[in-house]
Short mmCIF file of C-alpha atoms in Angstrom, two decimals:
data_model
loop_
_atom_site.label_atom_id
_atom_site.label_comp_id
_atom_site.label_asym_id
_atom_site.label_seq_id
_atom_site.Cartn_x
_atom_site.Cartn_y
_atom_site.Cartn_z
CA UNK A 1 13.84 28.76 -15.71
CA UNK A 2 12.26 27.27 -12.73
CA UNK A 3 8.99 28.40 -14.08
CA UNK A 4 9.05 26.83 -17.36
CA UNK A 5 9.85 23.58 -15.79
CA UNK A 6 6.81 23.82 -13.16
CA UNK A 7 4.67 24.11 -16.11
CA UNK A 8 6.48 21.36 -17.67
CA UNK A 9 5.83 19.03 -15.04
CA UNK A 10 1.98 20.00 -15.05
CA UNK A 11 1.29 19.07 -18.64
CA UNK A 12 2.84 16.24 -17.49
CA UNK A 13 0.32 15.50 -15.03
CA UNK A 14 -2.23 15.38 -18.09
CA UNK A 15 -0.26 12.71 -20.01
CA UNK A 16 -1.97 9.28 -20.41
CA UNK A 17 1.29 7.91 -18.99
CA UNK A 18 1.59 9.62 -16.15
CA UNK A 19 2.09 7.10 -13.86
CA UNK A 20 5.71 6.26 -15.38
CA UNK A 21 6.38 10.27 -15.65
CA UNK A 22 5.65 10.16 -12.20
CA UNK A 23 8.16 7.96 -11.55
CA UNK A 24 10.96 9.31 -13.75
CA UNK A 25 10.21 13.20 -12.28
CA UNK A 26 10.55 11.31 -8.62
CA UNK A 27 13.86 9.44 -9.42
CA UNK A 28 15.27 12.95 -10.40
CA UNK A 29 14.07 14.92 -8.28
CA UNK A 30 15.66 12.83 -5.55
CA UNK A 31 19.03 12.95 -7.45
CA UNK A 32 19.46 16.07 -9.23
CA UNK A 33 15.77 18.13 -10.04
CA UNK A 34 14.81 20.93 -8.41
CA UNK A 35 11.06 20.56 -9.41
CA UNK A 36 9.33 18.43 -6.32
CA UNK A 37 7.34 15.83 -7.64
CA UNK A 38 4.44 17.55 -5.41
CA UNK A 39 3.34 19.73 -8.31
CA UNK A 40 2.80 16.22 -10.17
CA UNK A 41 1.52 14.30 -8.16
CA UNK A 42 -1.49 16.67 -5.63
CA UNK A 43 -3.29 17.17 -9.80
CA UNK A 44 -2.95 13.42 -10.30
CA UNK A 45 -4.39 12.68 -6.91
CA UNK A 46 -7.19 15.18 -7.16
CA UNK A 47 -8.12 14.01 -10.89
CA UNK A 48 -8.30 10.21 -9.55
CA UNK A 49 -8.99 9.67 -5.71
CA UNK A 50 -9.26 6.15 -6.29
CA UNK A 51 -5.44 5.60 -7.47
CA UNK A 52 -4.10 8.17 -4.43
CA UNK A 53 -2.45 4.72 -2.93
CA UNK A 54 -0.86 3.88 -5.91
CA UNK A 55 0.34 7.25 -7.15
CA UNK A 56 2.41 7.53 -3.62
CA UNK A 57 3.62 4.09 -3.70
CA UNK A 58 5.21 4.84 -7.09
CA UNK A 59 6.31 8.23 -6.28
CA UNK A 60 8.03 6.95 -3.11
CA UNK A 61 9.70 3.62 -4.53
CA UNK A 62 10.84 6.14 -7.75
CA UNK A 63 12.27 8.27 -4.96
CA UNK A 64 14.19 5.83 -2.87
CA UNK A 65 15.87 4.71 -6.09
CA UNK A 66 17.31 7.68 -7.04
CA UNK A 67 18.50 8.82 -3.55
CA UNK A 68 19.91 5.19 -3.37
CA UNK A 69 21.18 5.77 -6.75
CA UNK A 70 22.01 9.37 -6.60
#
């Protein structure tokens, strides 16, 4: 099970709105997910060095929300 949502979360990475998928996988993970937001994230990074800044900003905000939340 775990698996198949690992390789969820990398096709993911691929989407052309990754950023918000980013975000959404963060919120849950923080809550309820067991898939770190890592496995997103590290491909997004290394595909785009420039938006590295703005890919942790989002994931962190997305995180605190859904600890706050969760």
């Amino acid at each position: 099970m775990l698996r198949r949502l690992y390789d969820w979360v990398m096709r993911l990475a691929d989407h052309r709105q990754a950023g918000w998928v980013l975000a959404a996988v963060s919120f849950t993970e923080s809550s309820f997910f067991p898939i770190p937001p890592d496995a997103m994230l590290i491909p997004m990074v290394l595909a785009d060095r420039k938006k590295a800044w703005r890919y942790a900003a989002i994931c962190t905000l997305a995180s605190v929300l859904g600890a706050f939340l969760g």
